[in-house]
Coordinates of C-alpha atoms in Angstrom, one line a residue:
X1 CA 0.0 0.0 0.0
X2 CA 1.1 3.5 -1.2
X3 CA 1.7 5.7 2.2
X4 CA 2.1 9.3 0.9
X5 CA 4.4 10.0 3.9
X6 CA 6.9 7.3 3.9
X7 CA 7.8 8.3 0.0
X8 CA 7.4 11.7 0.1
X9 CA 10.6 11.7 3.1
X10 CA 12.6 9.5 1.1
X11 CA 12.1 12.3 -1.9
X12 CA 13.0 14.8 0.4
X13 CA 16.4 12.9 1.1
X14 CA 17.2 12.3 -2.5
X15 CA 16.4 15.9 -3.4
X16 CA 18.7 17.3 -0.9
X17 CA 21.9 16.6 -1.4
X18 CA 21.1 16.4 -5.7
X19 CA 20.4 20.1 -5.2
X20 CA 23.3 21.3 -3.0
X21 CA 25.7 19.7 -5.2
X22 CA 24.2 21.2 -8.3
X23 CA 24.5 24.5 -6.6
X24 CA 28.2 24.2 -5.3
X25 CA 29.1 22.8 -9.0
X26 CA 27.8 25.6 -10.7
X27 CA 29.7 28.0 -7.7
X28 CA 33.0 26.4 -8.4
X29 CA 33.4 26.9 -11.5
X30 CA 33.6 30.6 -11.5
X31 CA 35.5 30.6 -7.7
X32 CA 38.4 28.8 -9.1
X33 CA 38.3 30.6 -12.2
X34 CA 38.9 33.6 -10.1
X35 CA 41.5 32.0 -7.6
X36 CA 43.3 30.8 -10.9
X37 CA 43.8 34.7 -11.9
X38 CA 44.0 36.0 -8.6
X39 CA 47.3 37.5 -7.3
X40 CA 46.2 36.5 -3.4
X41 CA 45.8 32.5 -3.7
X42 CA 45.9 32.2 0.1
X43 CA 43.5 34.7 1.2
X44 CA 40.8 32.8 -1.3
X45 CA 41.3 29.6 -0.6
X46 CA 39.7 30.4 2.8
X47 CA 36.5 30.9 1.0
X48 CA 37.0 28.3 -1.7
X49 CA 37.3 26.0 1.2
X50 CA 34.2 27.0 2.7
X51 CA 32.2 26.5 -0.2
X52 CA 33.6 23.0 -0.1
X53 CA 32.7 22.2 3.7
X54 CA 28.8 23.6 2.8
X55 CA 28.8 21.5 0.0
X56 CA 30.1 18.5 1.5
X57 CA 28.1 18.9 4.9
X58 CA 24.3 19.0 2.2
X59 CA 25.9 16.5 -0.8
X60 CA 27.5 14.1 1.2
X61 CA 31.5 12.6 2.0
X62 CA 31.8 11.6 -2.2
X63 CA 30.9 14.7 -3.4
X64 CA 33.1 16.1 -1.0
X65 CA 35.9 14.6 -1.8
X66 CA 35.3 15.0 -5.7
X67 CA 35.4 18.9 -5.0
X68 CA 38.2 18.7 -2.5
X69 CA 40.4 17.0 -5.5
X70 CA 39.6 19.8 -7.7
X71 CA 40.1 22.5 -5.4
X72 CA 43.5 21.1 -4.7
X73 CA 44.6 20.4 -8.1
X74 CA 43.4 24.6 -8.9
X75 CA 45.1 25.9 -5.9
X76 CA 48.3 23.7 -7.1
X77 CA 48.5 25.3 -10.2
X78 CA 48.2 28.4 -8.6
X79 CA 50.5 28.0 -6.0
X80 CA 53.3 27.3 -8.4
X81 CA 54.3 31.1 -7.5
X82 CA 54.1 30.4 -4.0
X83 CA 56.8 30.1 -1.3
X84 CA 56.9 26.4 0.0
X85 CA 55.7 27.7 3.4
X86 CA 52.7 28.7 2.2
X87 CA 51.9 25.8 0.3
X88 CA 52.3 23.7 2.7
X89 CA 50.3 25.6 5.0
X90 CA 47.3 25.7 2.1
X91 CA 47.9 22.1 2.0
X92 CA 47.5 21.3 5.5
X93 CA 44.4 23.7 5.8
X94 CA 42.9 21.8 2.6
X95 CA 43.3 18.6 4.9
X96 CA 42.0 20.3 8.0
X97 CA 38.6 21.2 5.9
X98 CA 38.5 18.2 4.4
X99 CA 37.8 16.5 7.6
X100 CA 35.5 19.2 8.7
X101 CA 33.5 18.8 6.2
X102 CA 33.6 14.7 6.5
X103 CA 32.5 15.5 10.1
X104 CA 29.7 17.7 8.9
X105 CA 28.0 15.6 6.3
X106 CA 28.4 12.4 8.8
X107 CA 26.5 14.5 11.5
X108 CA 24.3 16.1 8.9
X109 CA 23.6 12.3 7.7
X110 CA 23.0 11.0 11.0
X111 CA 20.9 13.6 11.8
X112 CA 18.5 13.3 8.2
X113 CA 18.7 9.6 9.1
X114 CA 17.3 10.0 12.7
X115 CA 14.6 12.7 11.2
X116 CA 13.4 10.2 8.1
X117 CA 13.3 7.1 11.6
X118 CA 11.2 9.4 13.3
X119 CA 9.1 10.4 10.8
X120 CA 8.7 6.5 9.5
X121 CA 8.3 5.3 13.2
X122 CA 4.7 8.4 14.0
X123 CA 3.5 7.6 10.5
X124 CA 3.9 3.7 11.5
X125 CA 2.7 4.4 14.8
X126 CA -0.4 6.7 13.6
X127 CA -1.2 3.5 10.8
X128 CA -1.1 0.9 13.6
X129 CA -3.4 3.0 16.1
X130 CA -6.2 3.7 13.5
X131 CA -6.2 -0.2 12.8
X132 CA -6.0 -1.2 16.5
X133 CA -9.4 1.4 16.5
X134 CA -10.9 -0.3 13.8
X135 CA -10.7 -3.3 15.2
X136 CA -11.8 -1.9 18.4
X137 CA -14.8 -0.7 16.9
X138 CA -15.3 -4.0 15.2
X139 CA -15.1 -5.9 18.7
X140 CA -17.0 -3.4 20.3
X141 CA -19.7 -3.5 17.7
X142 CA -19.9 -7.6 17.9
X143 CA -19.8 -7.3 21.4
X144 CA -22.9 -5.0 21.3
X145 CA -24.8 -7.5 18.8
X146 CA -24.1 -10.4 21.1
X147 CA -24.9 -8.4 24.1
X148 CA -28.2 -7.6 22.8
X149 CA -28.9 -11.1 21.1
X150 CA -28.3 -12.7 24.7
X151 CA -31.1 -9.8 26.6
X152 CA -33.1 -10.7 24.0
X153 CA -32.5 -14.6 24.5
X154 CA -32.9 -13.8 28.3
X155 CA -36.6 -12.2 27.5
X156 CA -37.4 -15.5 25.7
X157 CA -36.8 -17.7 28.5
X158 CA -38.5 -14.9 30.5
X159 CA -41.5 -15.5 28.1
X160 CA -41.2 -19.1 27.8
X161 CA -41.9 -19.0 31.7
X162 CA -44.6 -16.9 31.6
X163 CA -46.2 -18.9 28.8
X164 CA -46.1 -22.2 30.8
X165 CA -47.6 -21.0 34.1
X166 CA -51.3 -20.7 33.0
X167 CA -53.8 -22.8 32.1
X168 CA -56.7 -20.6 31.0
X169 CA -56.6 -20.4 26.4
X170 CA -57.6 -16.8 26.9
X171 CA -54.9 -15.9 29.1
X172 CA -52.2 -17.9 27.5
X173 CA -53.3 -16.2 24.3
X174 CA -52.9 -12.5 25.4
X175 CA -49.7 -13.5 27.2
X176 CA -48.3 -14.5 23.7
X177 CA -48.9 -11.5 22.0
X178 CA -47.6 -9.6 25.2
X179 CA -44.4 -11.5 24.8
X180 CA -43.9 -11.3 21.1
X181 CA -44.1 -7.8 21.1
X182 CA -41.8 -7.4 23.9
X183 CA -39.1 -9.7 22.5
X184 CA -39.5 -8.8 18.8
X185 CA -40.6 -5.5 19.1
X186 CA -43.5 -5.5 16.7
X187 CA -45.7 -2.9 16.3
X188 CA -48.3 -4.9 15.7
X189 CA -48.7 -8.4 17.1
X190 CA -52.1 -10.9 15.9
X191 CA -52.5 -14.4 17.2
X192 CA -54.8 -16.9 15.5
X193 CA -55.9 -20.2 16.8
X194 CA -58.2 -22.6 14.7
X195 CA -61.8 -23.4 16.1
X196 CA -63.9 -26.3 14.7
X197 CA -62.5 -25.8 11.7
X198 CA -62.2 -22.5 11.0
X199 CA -59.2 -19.5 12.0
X200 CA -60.0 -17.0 14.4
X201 CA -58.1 -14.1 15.7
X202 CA -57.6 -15.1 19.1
X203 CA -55.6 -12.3 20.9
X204 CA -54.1 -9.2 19.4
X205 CA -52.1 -6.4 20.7
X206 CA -54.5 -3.8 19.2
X207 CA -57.0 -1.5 21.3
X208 CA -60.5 -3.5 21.4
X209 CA -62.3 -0.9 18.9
X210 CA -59.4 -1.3 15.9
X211 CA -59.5 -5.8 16.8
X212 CA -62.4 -5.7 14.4
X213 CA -60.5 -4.8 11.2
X214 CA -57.8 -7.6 12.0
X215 CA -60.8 -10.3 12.5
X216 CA -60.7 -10.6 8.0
X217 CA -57.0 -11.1 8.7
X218 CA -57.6 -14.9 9.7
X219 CA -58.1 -15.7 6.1
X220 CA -55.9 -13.9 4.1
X221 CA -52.9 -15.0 1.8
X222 CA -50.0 -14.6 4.4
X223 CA -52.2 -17.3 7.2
X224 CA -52.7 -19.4 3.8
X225 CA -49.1 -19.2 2.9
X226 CA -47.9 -20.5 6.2
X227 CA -50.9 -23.1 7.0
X228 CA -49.6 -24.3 3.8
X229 CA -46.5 -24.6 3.9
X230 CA -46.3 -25.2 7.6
X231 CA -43.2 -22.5 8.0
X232 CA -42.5 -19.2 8.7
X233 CA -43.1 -16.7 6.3
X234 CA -40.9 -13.6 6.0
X235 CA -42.3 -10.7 3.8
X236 CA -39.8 -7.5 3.8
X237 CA -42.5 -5.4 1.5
X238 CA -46.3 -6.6 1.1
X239 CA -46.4 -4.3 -2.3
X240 CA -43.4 -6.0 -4.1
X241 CA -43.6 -9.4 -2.9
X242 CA -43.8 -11.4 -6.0
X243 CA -45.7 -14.7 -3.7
X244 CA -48.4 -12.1 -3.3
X245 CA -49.8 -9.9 -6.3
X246 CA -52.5 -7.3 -6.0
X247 CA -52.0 -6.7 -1.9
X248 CA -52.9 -3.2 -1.6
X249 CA -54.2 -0.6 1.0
X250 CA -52.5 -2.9 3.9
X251 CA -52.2 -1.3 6.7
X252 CA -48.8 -2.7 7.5
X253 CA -45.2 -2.7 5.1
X254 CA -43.9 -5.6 6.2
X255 CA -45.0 -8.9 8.5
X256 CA -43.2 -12.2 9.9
X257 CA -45.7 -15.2 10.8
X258 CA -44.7 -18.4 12.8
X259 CA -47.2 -21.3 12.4
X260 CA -48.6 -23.0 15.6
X261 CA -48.3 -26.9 15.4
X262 CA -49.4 -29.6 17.2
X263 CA -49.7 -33.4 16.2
X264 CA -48.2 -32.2 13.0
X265 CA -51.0 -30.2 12.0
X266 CA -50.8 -26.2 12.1
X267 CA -53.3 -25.1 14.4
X268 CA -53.0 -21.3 14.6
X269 CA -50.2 -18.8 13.2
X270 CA -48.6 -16.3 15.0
X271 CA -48.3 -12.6 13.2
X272 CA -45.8 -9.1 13.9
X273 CA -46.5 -6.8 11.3
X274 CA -44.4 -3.5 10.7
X275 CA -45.1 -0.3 9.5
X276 CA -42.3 0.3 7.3
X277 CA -40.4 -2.5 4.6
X278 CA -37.7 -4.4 5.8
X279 CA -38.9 -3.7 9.8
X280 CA -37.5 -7.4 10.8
X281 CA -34.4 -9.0 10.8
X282 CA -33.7 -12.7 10.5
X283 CA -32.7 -13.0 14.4
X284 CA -36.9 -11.7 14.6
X285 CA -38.0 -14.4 12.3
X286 CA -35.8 -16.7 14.3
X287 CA -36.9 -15.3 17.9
X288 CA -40.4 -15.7 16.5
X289 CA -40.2 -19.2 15.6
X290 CA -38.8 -20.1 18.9
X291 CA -42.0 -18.1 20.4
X292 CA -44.5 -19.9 18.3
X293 CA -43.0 -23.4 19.3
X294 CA -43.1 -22.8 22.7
X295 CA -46.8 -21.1 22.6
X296 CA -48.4 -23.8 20.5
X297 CA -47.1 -26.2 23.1
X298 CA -48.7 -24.0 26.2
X299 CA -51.8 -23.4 23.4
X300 CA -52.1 -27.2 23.5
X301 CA -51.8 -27.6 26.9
X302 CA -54.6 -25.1 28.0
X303 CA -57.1 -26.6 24.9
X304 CA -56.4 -30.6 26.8
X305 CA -57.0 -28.6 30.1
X306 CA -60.1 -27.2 29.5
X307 CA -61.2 -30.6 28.0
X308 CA -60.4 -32.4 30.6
X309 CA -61.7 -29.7 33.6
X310 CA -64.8 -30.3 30.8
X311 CA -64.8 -33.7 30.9
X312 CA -64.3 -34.1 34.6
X313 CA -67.1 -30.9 34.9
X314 CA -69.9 -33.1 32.9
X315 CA -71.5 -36.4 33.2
X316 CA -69.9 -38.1 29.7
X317 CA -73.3 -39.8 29.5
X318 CA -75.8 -37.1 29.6
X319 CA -73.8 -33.7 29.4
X320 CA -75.1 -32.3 32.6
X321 CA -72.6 -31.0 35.0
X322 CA -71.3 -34.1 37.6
X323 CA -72.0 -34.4 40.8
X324 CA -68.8 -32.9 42.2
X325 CA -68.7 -29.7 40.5
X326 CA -72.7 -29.4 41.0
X327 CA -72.0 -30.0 44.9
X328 CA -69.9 -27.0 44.7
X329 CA -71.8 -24.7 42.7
X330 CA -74.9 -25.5 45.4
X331 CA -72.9 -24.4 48.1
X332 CA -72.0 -21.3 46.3
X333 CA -75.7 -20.7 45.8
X334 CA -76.5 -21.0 48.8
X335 CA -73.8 -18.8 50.6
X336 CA -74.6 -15.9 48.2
X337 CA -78.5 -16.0 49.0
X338 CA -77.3 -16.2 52.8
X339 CA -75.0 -12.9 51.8
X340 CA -77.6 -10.8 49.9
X341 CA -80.7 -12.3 51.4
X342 CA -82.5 -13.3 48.3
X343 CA -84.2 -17.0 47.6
X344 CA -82.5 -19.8 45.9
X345 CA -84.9 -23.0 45.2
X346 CA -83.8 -26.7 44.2
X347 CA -85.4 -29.4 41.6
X348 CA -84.8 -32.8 42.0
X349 CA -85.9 -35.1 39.2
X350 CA -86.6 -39.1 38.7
X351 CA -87.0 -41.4 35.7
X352 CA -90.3 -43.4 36.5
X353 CA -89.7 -47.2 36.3
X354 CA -86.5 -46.7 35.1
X355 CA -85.2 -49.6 35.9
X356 CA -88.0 -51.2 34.0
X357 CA -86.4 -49.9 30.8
X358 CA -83.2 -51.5 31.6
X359 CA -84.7 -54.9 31.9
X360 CA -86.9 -54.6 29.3
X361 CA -85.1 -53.0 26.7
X362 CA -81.5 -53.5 27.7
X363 CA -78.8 -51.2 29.4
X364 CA -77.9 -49.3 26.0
X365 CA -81.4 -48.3 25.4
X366 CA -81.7 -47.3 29.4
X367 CA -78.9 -44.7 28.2
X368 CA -80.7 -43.4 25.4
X369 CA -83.0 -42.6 27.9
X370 CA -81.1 -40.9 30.3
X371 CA -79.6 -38.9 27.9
X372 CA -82.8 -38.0 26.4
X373 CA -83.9 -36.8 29.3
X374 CA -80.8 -34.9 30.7
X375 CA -81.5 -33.0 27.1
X376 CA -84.5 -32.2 27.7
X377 CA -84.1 -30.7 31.2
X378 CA -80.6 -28.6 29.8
X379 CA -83.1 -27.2 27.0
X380 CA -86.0 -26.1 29.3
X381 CA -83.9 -24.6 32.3
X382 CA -82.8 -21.2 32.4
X383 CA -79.1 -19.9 31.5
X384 CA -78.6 -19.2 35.2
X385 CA -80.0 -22.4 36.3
X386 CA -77.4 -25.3 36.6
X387 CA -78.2 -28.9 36.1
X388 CA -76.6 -32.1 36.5
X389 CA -76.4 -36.0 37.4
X390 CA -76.7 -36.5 40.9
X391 CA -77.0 -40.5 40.5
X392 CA -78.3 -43.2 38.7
X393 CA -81.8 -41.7 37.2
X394 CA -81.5 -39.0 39.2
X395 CA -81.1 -35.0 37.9
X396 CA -81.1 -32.0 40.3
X397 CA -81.3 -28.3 39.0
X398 CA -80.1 -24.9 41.0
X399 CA -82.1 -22.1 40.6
X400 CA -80.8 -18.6 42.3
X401 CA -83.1 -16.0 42.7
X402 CA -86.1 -17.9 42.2
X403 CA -88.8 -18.3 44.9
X404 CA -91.2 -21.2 45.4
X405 CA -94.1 -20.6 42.9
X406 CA -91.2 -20.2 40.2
X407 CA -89.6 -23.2 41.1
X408 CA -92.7 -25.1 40.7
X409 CA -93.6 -23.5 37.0
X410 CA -90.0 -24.5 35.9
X411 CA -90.4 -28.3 37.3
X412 CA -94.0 -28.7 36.1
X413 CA -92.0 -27.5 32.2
X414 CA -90.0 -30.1 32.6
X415 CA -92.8 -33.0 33.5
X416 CA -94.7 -31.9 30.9
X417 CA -91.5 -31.3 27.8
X418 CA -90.4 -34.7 29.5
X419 CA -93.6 -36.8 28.7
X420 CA -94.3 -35.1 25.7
X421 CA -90.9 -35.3 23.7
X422 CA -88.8 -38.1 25.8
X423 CA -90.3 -41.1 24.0
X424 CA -90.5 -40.1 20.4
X425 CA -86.8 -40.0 20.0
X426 CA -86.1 -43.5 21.1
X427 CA -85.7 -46.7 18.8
X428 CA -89.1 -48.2 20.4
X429 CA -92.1 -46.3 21.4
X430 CA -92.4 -46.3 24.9
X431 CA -93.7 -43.8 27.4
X432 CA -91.0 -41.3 29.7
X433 CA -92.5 -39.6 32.6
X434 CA -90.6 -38.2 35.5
X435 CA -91.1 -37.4 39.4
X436 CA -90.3 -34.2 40.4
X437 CA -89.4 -32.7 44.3
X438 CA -88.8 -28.9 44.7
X439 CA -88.2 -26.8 47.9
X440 CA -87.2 -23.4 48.4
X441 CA -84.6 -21.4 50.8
X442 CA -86.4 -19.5 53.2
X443 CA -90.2 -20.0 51.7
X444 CA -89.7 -23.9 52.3
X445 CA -85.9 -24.4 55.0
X446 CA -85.0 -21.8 57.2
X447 CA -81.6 -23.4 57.0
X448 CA -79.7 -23.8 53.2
X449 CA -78.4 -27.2 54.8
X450 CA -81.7 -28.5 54.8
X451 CA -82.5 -27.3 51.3
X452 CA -81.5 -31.1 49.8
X453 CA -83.5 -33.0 52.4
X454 CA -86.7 -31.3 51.9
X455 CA -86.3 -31.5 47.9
X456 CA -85.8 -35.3 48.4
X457 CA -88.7 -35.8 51.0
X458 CA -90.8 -33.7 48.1
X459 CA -89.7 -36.2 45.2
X460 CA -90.4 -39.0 47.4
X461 CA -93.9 -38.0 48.4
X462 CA -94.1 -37.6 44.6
X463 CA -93.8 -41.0 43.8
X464 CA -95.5 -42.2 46.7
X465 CA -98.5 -40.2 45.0
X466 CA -98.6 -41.9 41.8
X467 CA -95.5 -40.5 40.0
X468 CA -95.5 -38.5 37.3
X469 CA -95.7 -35.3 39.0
X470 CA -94.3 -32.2 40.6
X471 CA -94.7 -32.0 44.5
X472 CA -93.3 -28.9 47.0
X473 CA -91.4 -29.3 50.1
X474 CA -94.3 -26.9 51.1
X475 CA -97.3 -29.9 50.6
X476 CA -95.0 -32.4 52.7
X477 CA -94.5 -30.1 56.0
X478 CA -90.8 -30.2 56.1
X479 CA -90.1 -26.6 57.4

């Protein structure tokens, strides 16, 4: 490499001494032209001499001794004319200024040569300290890149923790988007999670009025891209793309997408969309796919959770809630109405001759029935009510807020839905009725505890009456 510094010194020192002796050249020509003709040879020689300890001190110990020949050789023709004295004192001072001017141009050298080292050793000096900065700069950029690549690793594992720790879809949902923004710093962040068969947008980082425009979102060419290919998809500029003509009036530049999936199958896809083109790096799409792998698992996890809470919730037979849960929803029903002093009544229904149907018909076709019925109670009760399997034939619903006379209109609907409807459903024609026991907290109990008792003394004077009927806890005398 060409360093302008270095060359231009070692013109310099070239120049130097080519110049001087051009100058003392053309000088003594004419000076021992005129000590040749002069009639005072000594007196001139001292200035002659002069000239050559200058030009010997700037040219260098050849070119002194070149001049220092001629110069002798003039002032021996002149001194032809001379005493012997004085020639030999000429000759000893042409000696003496010889080595002067040796002395000179070796000091003069030393010194040009200790310059053009000094000058060489800054330049070298200057050339290594800007490269020991670039390279400075080049660790101290890397270790910037790596520094932020590992906070940004650290929020994922931050994530991945805060992912796993809940149960609830809803809440797992919004805590991926929450986490995606943070750790790929989207502007905008969609999540979409199939549901029977269809995507929906299932959490999103937008304000609730603005989630309506991204609902359309679900179904568009970028979720069909990636539910088809089953990757991620990387789009620097929706307008240019050539995988996706005609896309105009988007309200984002540029998007990455992740696809959720589980049991091989993508389930959902996860979407960061940016503003401006070529928002996201590849360590995003990366960080991204990372986040989607980890979300479809906690995703998963929530969707088995909430069938299995459903599963464990409901009677598999009949759909109605099970006895457990029921248990505890009763005891919430009745510590609220003990709390804000308002009526909560209970129905307790059972299959006439059910057992009957079982012997008769067989055990598969005594399920038919139960399930009829369990349908048939689900689609007369209220949306507040709750209703489940409390054994065997047996159904029980919770009605808050209702008081005595309401109780009884709701269990006299479902007698009369139950021996209207129950039977033309099954394989055989046969005739469903059911028994039904109600009581009320306080019209019937002054005591909640004794809510249960008084509903089952009210069934059993039901059946003891003929069966097929509705009977209070009121018309048995249980208060």
């Amino acid at each position: 490499m060409f360093d302008y510094s270095t060359e231009t010194l070692k013109f310099r020192s070239f120049l130097i001494p080519l110049s001087a002796g051009f100058i003392a050249t053309i000088l003594f020509f004419p000076l021992s032209n005129y000590v040749i003709r002069s009639s005072n040879p000594v007196a001139l020689a001292h200035g002659f001499l002069l000239l050559i300890i200058w030009s010997g001190i700037f040219t260098g110990r050849e070119f002194t001794f070149g001049l220092t020949t001629l110069a002798a050789l003039v002032l021996a023709y002149r001194s032809m004319q001379a005493p012997w004295t004085t020639n030999l004192a000429l000759v000893a001072e042409v000696l003496l200024f010889y080595k002067t001017a040796q002395v000179g141009s070796a000091f003069f050298a030393a010194a040009q040569d200790l310059h053009q080292s000094n000058t060489l050793s800054a330049n070298q000096l200057d050339e290594e300290y800007n490269l020991l900065q670039e390279e400075v700069l080049r660790h101290q950029s890397r270790c910037d890149a790596l520094e932020e690549k590992g906070a940004r690793f650290r929020m994922l594992g931050e994530a991945a923790s805060s992912l796993g720790s809940s149960l609830d879809e809803t809440e797992v949902a919004a805590r991926v988007v929450a986490e995606t923004t943070r750790v790929v710093r989207g502007e905008v962040c969609h999540l979409f999670l199939t549901h029977e068969g269809s995507m929906r947008l299932q959490a999103s980082n937008l304000a609730e009025t603005l989630r309506k425009a991204a609902e359309p979102l679900a179904n568009d060419e970028f979720n069909q891209a990636v539910i088809r290919t089953a990757s991620v998809l990387s789009v620097s500029d929706v307008t240019r793309d050539f995988r996706f003509k005609g896309i105009s009036g988007a309200s984002f530049q540029s998007l990455i997408a992740a696809p959720f999936i589980v049991g091989g199958k993508v389930v959902g896809v996860l979407r960061v969309h940016g503003s401006k083109p070529d928002a996201f790096s590849t360590d995003d799409l990366r960080l991204l796919a990372i986040i989607a792998q980890v979300a479809s698992v906690a995703c998963d996890n929530s969707r088995l959770f909430a069938r299995t809470r459903e599963m464990a919730m409901h009677d598999g037979l009949t759909k109605l809630h099970a006895r457990w849960y029921f248990n505890d929803r009763f005891e919430s029903e009745c510590q609220r109405a003990l709390r804000y002093k308002t009526k909560v009544s209970l129905i307790i229904t059972d299959i006439d001759f059910f057992k009957k149907f079982n012997d008769t018909h067989g055990h598969v076709f005594g399920d038919k029935v139960l399930a009829r019925v369990a349908e048939l109670v689900k689609k007369t009760v209220r949306k507040v009510d709750i209703a489940g399997r409390y054994g065997g034939e047996e159904f029980t619903v919770i009605l808050p807020k209702c008081g005595r006379d309401g109780a009884r209109m709701m269990a006299e609907r479902i007698r009369e839905i139950v021996e209207r409807e129950a039977g033309k459903a099954m394989p055989e024609p046969v005739k469903i009725t059911v028994s039904v026991g109600t009581s009320t907290f306080p019209d019937d109990v002054d005591k909640v505890d004794s809510l249960f008792d008084a509903a089952d003394m009210a069934l059993y004077a039901a059946k003891s009456r003929g069966r097929n009927r509705v009977v209070c806890a009121a018309e048995v005398g249980t208060k």
